[in-house]
Coordinates of C-alpha atoms in Angstrom, one line a residue:
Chain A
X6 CA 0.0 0.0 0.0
X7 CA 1.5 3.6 -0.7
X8 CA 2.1 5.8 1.6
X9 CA -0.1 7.3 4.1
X10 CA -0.9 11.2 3.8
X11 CA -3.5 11.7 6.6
X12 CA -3.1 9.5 9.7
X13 CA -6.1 10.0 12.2
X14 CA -6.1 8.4 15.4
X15 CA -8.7 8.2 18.6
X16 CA -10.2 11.1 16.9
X17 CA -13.0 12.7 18.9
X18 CA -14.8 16.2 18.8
X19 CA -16.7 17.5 21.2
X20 CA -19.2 20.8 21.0
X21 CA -20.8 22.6 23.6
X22 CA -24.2 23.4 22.2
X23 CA -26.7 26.5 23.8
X24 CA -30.2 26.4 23.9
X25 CA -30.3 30.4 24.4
X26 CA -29.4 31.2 20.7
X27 CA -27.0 34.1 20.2
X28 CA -24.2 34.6 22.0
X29 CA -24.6 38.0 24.1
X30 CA -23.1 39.4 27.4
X31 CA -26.6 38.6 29.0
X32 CA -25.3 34.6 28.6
X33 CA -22.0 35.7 30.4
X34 CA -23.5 37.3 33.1
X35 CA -25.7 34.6 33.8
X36 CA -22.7 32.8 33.9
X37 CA -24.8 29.9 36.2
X38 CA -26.9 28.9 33.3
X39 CA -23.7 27.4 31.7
X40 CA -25.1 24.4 33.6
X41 CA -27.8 24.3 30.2
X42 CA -25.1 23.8 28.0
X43 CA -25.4 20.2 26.2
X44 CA -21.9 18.4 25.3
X45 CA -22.8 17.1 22.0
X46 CA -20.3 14.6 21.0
X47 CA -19.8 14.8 17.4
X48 CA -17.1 12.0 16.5
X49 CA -16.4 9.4 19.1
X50 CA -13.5 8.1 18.7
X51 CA -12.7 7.9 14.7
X52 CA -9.6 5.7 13.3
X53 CA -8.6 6.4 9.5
X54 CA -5.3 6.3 7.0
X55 CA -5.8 8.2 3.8
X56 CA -3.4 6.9 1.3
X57 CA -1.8 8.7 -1.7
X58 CA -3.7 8.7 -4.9
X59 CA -6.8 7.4 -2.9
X60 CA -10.1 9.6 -3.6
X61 CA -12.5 9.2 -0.8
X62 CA -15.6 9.5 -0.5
X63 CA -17.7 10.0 3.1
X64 CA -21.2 9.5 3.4
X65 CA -23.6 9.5 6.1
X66 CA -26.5 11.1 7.4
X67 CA -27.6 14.4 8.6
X68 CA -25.4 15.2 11.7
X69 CA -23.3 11.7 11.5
X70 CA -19.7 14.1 11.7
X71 CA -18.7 14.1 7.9
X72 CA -18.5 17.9 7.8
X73 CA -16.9 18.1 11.6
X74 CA -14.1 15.6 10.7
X75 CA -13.4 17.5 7.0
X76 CA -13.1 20.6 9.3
X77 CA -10.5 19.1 11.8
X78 CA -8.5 17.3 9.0
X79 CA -8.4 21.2 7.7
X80 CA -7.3 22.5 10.9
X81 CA -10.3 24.6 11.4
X82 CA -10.8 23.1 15.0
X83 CA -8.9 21.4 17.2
X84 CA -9.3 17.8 18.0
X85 CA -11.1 17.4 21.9
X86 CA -9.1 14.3 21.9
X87 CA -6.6 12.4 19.5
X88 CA -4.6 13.3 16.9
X89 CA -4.7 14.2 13.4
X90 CA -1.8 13.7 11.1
X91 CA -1.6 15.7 7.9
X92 CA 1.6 15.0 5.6
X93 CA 1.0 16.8 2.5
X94 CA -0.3 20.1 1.1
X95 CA -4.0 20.4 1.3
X96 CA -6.7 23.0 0.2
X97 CA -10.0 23.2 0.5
X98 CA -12.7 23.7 -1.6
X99 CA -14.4 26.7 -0.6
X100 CA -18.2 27.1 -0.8
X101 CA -19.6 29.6 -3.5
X102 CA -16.7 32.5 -2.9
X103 CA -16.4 32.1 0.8
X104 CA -14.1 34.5 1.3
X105 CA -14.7 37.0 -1.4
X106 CA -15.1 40.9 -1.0
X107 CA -18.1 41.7 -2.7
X108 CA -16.5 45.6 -4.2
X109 CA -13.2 44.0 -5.1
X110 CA -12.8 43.1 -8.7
X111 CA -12.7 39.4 -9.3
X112 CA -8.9 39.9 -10.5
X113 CA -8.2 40.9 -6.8
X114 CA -10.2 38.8 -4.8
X115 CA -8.1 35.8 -6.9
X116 CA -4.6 37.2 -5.0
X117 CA -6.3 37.2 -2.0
X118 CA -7.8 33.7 -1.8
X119 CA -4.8 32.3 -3.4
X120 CA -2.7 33.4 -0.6
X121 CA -5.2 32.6 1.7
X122 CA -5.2 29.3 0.5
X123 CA -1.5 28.6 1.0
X124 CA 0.0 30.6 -2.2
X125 CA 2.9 33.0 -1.7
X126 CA 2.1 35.9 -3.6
X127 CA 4.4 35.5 -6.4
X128 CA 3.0 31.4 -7.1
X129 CA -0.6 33.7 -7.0
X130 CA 0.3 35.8 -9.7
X131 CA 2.3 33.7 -12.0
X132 CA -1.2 31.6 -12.4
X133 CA -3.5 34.3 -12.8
X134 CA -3.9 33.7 -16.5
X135 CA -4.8 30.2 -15.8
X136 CA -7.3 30.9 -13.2
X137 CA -9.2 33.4 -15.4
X138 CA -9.0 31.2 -18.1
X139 CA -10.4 28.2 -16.0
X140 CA -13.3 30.2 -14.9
X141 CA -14.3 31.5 -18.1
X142 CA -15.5 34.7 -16.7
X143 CA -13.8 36.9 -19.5
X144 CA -14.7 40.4 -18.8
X145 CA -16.4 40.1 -16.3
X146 CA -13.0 39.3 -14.0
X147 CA -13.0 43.3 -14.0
X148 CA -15.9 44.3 -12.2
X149 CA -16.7 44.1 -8.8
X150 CA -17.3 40.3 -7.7
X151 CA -20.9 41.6 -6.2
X152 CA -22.1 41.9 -10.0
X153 CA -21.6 37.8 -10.5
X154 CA -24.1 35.6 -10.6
X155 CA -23.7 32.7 -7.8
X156 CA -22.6 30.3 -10.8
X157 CA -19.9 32.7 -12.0
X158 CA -18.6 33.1 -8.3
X159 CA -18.7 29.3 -7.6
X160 CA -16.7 28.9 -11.3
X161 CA -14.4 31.7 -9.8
X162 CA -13.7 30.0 -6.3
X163 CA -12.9 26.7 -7.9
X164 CA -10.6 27.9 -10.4
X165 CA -8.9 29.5 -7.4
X166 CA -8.5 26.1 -5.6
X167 CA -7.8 24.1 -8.3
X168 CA -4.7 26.0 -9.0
X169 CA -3.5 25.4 -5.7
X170 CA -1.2 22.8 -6.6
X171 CA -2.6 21.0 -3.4
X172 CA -1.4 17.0 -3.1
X173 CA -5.2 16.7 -1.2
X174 CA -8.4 18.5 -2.2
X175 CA -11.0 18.4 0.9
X176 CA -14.4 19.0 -0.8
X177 CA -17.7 19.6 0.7
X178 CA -20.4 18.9 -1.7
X179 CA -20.0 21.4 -3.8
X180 CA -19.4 20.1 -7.3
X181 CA -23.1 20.6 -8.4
X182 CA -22.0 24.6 -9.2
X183 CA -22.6 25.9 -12.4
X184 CA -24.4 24.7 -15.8
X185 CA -23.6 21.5 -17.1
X186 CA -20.6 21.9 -19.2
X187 CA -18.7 23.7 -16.3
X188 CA -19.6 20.8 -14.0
X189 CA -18.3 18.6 -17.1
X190 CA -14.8 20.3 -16.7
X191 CA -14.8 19.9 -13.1
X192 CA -15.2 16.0 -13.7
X193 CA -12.8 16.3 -16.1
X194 CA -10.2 18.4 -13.7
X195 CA -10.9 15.9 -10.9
X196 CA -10.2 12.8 -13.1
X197 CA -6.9 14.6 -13.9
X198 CA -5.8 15.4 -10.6
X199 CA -6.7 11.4 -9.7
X200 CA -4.5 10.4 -12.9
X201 CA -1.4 12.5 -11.4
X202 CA -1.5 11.0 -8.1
X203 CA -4.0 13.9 -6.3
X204 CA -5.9 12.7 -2.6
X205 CA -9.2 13.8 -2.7
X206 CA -11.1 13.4 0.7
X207 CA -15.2 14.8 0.3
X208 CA -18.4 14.3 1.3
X209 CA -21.5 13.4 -0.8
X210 CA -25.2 13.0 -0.6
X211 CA -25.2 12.2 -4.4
X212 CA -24.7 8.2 -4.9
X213 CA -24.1 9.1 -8.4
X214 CA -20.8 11.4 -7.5
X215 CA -19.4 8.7 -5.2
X216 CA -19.6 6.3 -7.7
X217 CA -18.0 8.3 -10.5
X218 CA -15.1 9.5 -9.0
X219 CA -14.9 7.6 -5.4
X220 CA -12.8 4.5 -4.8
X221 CA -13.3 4.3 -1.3
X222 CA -16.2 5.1 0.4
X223 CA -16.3 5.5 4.5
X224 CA -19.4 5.4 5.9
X225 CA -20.0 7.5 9.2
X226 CA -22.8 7.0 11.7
X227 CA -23.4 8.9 14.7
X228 CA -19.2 9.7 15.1
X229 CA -17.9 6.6 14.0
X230 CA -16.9 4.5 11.7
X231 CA -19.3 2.2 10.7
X232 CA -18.1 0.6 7.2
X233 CA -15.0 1.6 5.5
X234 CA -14.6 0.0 1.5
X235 CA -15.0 -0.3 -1.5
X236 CA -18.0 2.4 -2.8
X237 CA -20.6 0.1 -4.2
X238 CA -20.4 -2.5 -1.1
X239 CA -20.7 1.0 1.2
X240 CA -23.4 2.7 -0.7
X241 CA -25.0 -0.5 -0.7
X242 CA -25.5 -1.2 2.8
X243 CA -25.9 2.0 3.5
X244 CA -28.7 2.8 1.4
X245 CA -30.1 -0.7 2.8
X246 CA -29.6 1.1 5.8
X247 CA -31.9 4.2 5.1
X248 CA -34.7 2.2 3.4
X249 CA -34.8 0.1 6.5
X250 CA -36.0 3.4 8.2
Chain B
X5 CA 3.7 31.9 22.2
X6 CA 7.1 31.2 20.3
X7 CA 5.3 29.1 18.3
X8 CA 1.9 30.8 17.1
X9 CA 4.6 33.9 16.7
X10 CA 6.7 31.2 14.3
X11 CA 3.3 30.7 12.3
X12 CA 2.3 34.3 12.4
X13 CA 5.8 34.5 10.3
X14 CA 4.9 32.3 8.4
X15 CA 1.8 34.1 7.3
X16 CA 3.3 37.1 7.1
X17 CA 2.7 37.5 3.1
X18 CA -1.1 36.9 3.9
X19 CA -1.1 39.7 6.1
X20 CA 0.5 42.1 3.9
X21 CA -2.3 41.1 1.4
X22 CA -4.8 41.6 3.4
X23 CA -3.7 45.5 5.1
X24 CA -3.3 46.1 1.3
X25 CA -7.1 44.6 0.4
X26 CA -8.4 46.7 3.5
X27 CA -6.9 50.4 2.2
X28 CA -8.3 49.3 -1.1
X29 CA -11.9 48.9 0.6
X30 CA -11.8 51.5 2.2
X31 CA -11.1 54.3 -0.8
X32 CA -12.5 51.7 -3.6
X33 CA -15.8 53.8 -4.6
X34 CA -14.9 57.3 -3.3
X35 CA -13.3 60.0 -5.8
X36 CA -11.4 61.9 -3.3
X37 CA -9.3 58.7 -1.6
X38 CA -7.0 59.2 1.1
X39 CA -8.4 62.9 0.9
X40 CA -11.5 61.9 2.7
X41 CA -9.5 60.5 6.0
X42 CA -7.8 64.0 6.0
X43 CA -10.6 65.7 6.1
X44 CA -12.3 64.9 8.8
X45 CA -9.4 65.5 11.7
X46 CA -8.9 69.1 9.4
X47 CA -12.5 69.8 9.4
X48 CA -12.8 68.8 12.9
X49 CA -9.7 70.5 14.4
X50 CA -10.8 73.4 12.5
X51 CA -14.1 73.8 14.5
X52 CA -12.6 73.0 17.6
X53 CA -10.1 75.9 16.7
X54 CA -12.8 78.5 15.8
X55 CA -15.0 77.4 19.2
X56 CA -11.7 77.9 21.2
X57 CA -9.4 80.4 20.1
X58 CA -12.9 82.9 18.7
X59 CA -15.9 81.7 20.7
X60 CA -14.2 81.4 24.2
X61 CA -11.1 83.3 23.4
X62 CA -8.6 80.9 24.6
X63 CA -5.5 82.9 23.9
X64 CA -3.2 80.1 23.4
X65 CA -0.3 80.3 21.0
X66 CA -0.6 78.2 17.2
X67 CA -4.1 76.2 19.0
X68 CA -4.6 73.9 16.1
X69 CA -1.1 72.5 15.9
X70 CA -1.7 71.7 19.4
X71 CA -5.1 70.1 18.8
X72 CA -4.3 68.0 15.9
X73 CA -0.9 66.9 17.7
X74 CA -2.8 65.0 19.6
X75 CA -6.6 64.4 17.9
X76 CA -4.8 62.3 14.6
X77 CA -3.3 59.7 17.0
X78 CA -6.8 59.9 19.0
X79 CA -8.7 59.2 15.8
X80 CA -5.8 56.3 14.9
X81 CA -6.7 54.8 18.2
X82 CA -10.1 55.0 17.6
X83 CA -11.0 53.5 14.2
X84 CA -8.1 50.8 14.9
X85 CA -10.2 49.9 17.8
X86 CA -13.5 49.5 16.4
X87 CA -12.4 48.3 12.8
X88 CA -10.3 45.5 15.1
X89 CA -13.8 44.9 17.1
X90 CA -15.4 43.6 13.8
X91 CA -12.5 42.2 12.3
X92 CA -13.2 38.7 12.9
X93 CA -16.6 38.2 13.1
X94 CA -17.3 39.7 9.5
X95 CA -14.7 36.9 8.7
X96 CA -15.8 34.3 10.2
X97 CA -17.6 32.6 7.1
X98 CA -13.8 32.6 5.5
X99 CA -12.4 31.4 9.6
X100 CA -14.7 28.2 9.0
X101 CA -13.5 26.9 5.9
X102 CA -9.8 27.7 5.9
X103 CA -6.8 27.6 8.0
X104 CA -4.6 30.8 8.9
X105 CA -3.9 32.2 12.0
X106 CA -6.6 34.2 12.6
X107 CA -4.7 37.3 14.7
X108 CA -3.5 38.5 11.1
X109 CA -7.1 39.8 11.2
X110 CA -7.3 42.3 14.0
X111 CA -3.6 42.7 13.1
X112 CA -4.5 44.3 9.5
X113 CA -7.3 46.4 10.9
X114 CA -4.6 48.0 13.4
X115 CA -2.2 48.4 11.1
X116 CA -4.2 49.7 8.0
X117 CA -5.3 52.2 10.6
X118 CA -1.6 52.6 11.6
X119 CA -0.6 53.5 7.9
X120 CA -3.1 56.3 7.8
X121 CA -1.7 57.4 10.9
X122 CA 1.7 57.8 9.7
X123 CA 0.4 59.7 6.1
X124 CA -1.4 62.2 8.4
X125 CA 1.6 62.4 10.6
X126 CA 3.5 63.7 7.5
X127 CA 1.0 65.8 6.6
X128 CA 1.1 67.5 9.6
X129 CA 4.3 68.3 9.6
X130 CA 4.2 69.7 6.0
X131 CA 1.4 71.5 7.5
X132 CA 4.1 73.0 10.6
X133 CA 6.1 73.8 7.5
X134 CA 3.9 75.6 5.8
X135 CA 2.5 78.2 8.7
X136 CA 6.1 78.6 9.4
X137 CA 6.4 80.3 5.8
X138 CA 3.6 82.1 6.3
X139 CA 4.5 83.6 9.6
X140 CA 7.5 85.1 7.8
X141 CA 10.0 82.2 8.5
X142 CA 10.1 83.1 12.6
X143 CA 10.0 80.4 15.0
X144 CA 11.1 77.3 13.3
X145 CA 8.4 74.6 14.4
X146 CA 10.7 71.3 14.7
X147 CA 12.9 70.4 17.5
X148 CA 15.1 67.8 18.2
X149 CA 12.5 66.3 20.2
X150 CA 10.8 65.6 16.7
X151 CA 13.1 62.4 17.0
X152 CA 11.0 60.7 19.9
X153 CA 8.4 60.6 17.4
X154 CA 9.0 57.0 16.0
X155 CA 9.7 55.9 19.8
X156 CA 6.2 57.3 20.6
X157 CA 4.5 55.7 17.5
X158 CA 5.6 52.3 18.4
X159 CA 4.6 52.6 22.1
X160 CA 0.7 53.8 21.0
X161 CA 1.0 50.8 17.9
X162 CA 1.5 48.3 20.8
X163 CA -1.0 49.4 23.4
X164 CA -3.4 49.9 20.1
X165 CA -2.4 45.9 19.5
X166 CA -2.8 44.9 22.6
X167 CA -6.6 46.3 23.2
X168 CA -7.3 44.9 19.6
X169 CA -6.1 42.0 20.6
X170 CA -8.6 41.2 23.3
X171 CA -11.5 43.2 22.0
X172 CA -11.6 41.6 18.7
X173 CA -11.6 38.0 20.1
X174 CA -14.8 39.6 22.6
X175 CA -16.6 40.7 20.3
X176 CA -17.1 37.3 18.3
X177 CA -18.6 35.8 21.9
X178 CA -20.3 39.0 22.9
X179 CA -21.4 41.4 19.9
X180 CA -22.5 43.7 22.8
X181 CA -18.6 44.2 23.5
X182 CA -18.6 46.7 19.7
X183 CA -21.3 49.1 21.9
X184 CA -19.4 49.1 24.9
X185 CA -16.3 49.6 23.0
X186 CA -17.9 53.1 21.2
X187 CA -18.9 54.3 24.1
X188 CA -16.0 53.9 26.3
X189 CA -14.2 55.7 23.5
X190 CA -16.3 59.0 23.0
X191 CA -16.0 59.0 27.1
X192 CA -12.4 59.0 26.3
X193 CA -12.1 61.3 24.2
X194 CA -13.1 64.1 27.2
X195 CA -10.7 62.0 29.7
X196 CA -8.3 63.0 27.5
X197 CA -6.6 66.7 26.5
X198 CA -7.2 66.9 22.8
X199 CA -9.5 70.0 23.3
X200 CA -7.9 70.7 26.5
X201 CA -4.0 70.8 28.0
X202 CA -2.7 68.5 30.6
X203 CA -1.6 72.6 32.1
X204 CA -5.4 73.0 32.2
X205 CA -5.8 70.0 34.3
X206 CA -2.9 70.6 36.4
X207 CA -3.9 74.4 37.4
X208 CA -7.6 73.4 38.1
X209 CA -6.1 70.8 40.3
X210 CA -2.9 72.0 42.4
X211 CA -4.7 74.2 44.9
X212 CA -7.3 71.7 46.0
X213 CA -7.1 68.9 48.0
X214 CA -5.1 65.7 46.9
X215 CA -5.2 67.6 43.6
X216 CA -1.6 66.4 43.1
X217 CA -3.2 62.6 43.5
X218 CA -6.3 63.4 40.8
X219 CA -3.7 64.6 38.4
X220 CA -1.3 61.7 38.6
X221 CA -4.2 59.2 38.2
X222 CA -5.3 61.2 35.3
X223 CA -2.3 60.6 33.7
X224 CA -1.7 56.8 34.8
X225 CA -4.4 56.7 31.4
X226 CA -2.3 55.6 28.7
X227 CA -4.4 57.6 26.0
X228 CA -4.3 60.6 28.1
X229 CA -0.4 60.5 28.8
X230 CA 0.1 59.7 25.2
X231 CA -1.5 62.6 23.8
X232 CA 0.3 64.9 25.6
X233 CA 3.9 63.1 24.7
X234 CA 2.6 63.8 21.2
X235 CA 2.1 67.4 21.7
X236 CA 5.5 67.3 23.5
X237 CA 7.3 66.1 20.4
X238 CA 5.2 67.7 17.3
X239 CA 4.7 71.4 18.6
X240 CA 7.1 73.9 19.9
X241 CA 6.1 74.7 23.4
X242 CA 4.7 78.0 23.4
X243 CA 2.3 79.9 26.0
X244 CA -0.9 78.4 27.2
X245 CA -4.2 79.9 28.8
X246 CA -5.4 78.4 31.6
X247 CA -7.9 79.1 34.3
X248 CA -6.5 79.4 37.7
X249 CA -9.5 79.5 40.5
X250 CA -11.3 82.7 39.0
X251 CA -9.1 83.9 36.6
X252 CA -7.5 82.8 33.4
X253 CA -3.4 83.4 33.1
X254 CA -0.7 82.7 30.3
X255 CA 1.7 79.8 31.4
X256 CA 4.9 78.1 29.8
X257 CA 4.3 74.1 29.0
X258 CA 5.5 72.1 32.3
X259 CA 8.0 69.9 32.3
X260 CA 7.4 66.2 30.7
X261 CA 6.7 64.0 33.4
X262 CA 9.4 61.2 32.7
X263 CA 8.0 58.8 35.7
X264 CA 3.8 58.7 34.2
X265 CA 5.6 58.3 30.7
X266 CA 7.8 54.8 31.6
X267 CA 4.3 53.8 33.3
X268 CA 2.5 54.3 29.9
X269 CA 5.2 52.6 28.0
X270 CA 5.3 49.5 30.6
X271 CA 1.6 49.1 30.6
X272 CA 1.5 49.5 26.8
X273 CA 4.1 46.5 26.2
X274 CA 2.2 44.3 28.9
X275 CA -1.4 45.2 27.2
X276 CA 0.6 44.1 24.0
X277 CA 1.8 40.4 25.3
X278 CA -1.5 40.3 27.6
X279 CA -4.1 40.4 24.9
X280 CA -1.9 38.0 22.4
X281 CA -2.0 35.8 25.0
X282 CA -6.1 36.2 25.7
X283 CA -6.5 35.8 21.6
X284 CA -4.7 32.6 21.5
X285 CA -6.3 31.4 24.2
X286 CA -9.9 31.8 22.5
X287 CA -8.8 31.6 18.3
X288 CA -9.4 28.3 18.4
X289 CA -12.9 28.8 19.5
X290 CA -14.4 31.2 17.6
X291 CA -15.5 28.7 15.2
X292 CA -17.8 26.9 17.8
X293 CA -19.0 29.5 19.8
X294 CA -22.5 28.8 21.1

């Protein structure tokens, strides 16, 4: 087997979860009603290797932890308990222009999320032309990102983190952006990025997706790992799972 | 703290990026640009001039000098303080979905702030420069105390950091903290001499009783003994009108009070290592706050 890029042992995450709703100085001065705070424990104790060149998929439902444990692989929050092991550039795949300034031009919100995403300035602007041309936005790169439609800002935000360079892509369902033949080229990246030796790690609700591009799928439920394999076995059971309901 | 200063370090190229994305913001869809932060401390000062020097006489020698010596690192203080406030909760959608160390946020807010500082600092002193050639080329306006002025800059640049520091990582818990924060500041403003000398304060204090006491704790206010080492170093001392029980009389500038100055300057670096220290404590649960 080749070697492992993301090592995750004993994993657990734990949130504190309020039942009054916004935070506010009213909650820290009643400081006693802390005592209504629920622990919710997310993952529970979650063991996985991802290996080089593998492109995996998780699935699961509503609240099961996929999005918590894409968030801690991405450093986002730190692990309650265990460890998480990350040996390889990553990037992740932002949701439609998370991160954008709606009154910059789209030209300058690309040097921004680039860097923000790992780029030194200089890697940033030596890919420019590739990024625009990615995103087929033309013109339109010039004006003021509030103008774009949410397609064109999705287009924009993947170009940006496809030109990372990243050895692992975390995504977070958001492959169904754009019309069809953008989603086509984003197949089409992916498939290229699998056939130079890229990780992928994402979440799905889509059978379809997992099946396309997934080779392993790891099926979370309720924090931990409940079947880890090859996709159609998972999906399978899984689904079998959810109709059982 | 060695370490999240190691990975600050690393970041530093991001937070370059983003001071420069905030002064584009900021002047993106005016006309006038960097004009528009000018104007305000010149239309400002310029009121307060008229009210004092016309309105209620004040006979005090070259009044605005004095005034904007120590309003423009007021109004640095100021917006650095509530831009920081925001700083990362308007960011928090970006905080959620990628990985940098979030202090680079209040720390471009400060510092963008920091940069108009320094422009209006050299505007000022073109300004000096100018009513000097007016005046007929008598009194020339710098001294060499003019060389304190990066010293000072630094000192107000940390104790600015510092309060950033711990308000900004507030404020995403408690969005009341933003209020508290603007009203604490207008307050401060009058706790401070910007419209007033720290002569005033002394005169309307020394003959009553533990005046001497009142004074000093005056001064143990950072902001307060800041604004009058600016004055110290931007304006030559000339005579001041202040009220002495009924009557109002012409002094000379009293001495700089060394002691209340290395009191500032301590407090200042502590505020700076103290509120790092609170906003690592909490960065890495601003994500997950109830």
């Amino acid at each position: 087997m080749s070697e492992t890029l993301i090592e995750i042992r004993g994993l657990k995450k734990e949130f504190l979860l309020s039942h009054t709703g916004a935070a506010s100085l009213k909650t820290m001065l009643l400081w006693w009603k802390k005592r209504e705070l629920e622990h919710l424990q997310v993952l529970k104790g979650v063991d996985l290797d991802i290996h080089r060149g593998e492109c995996v998929a998780l699935v699961g439902r509503n609240g099961a932890g996929k999005s918590t444990l894409l968030s801690l692989v991405s450093r986002i929050y730190k692990p309650t308990s265990g460890t998480i092991q990350v040996k390889a550039r990553m990037a992740p795949l932002l949701e439609l222009g998370a991160g954008f300034h709606p009154d910059l031009t789209g030209l300058e919100n690309i040097l921004f999320n680039g860097m923000i995403l790992g780029l030194t300035r200089k890697e940033v602007l030596e890919r420019t032309p590739q990024i625009v041309e990615f995103s087929e936005l033309g013109s339109h790169i010039d004006t003021p990102v509030r103008t774009y439609s949410s397609g064109m800002m999705a287009r924009l935000g993947f170009s940006i983190a496809v030109h990372v360079d990243a050895e692992i892509l975390i995504v977070d369902e958001v492959l169904a952006v754009g019309d069809y033949a953008f989603e086509k080229k984003c197949y089409d990246f992916i498939d290229g990025f699998r056939a130079k030796g890229g990780t992928i790690l994402f979440v799905s609700h889509n059978p379809e997706s997992v099946l396309r591009v997934a080779d392993r799928c790891v099926w979370l439920q309720s924090g931990l790992v409940k079947e880890d394999g090859d996709p159609s076995t998972v999906l399978a059971s899984y689904q079998a799972a959810g109709a059982d309901r | 703290m060695r370490e999240n200063l190691k990975e600050l370090w690393k970041f530093r190229e991001l937070l370059f990026a983003m001071v420069e994305r905030e002064l584009r913001i900021r002047y993106k869809n005016s006309f006038l640009g960097f004009f528009w932060s000018l104007l305000n401390p010149l239309v400002t000062v310029a009121v307060m001039t008229l009210v004092f020097k016309y309105l209620l006489a004040n006979q005090t020698d070259s009044f605005s000098a004095y005034i904007l010596a120590a309003y423009l690192p007021f109004m640095f203080f100021n917006m650095a303080l509530l831009d920081s406030a925001q700083s990362v909760l308007v960011a928090l959608p970006v905080v959620k979905k990628v990985y940098f160390p979030r202090e680079i946020l209040p720390l471009a807010a400060v510092i963008s702030n920091f940069i108009h500082l320094a422009l209006a600092m050299v505007v000022f002193l073109v300004y000096l420069f100018v009513v000097w050639g007016v005046n007929g080329f008598q009194g020339f306006p710098f001294t060499w105390r003019l060389g304190f002025l990066p010293f000072l800059l630094v000192i107000y640049l940390a104790l600015t950091t510092g309060l950033a520091f711990i308000i900004s990582a507030l404020n995403v818990f408690y969005e009341d903290v933003k209020y508290i924060i603007s009203v604490l500041l207008y307050l401060l403003f009058f706790l401070t001499p910007i419209m007033y000398f720290s002569e005033t304060v002394w005169y309307a204090l020394k003959d009553r009783p533990s005046g001497e006491l009142v004074y000093t704790l005056y001064h143990l206010n950072p902001i307060a003994m800041m604004a009058t080492a600016f004055r110290k170093v931007l304006v030559q001392p000339g005579d001041i009108e202040v009220k002495s029980g009924a009557e109002s009389i012409m002094v000379g500038s009293l001495p700089f009070n060394w002691g209340l100055f290395g009191v500032t300057c301590l407090v200042s670096l502590f505020l700076l290592v103290y509120g790092y220290h609170v906003f690592n404590k909490l960065k890495w649960r601003f994500v997950e706050r109830p």
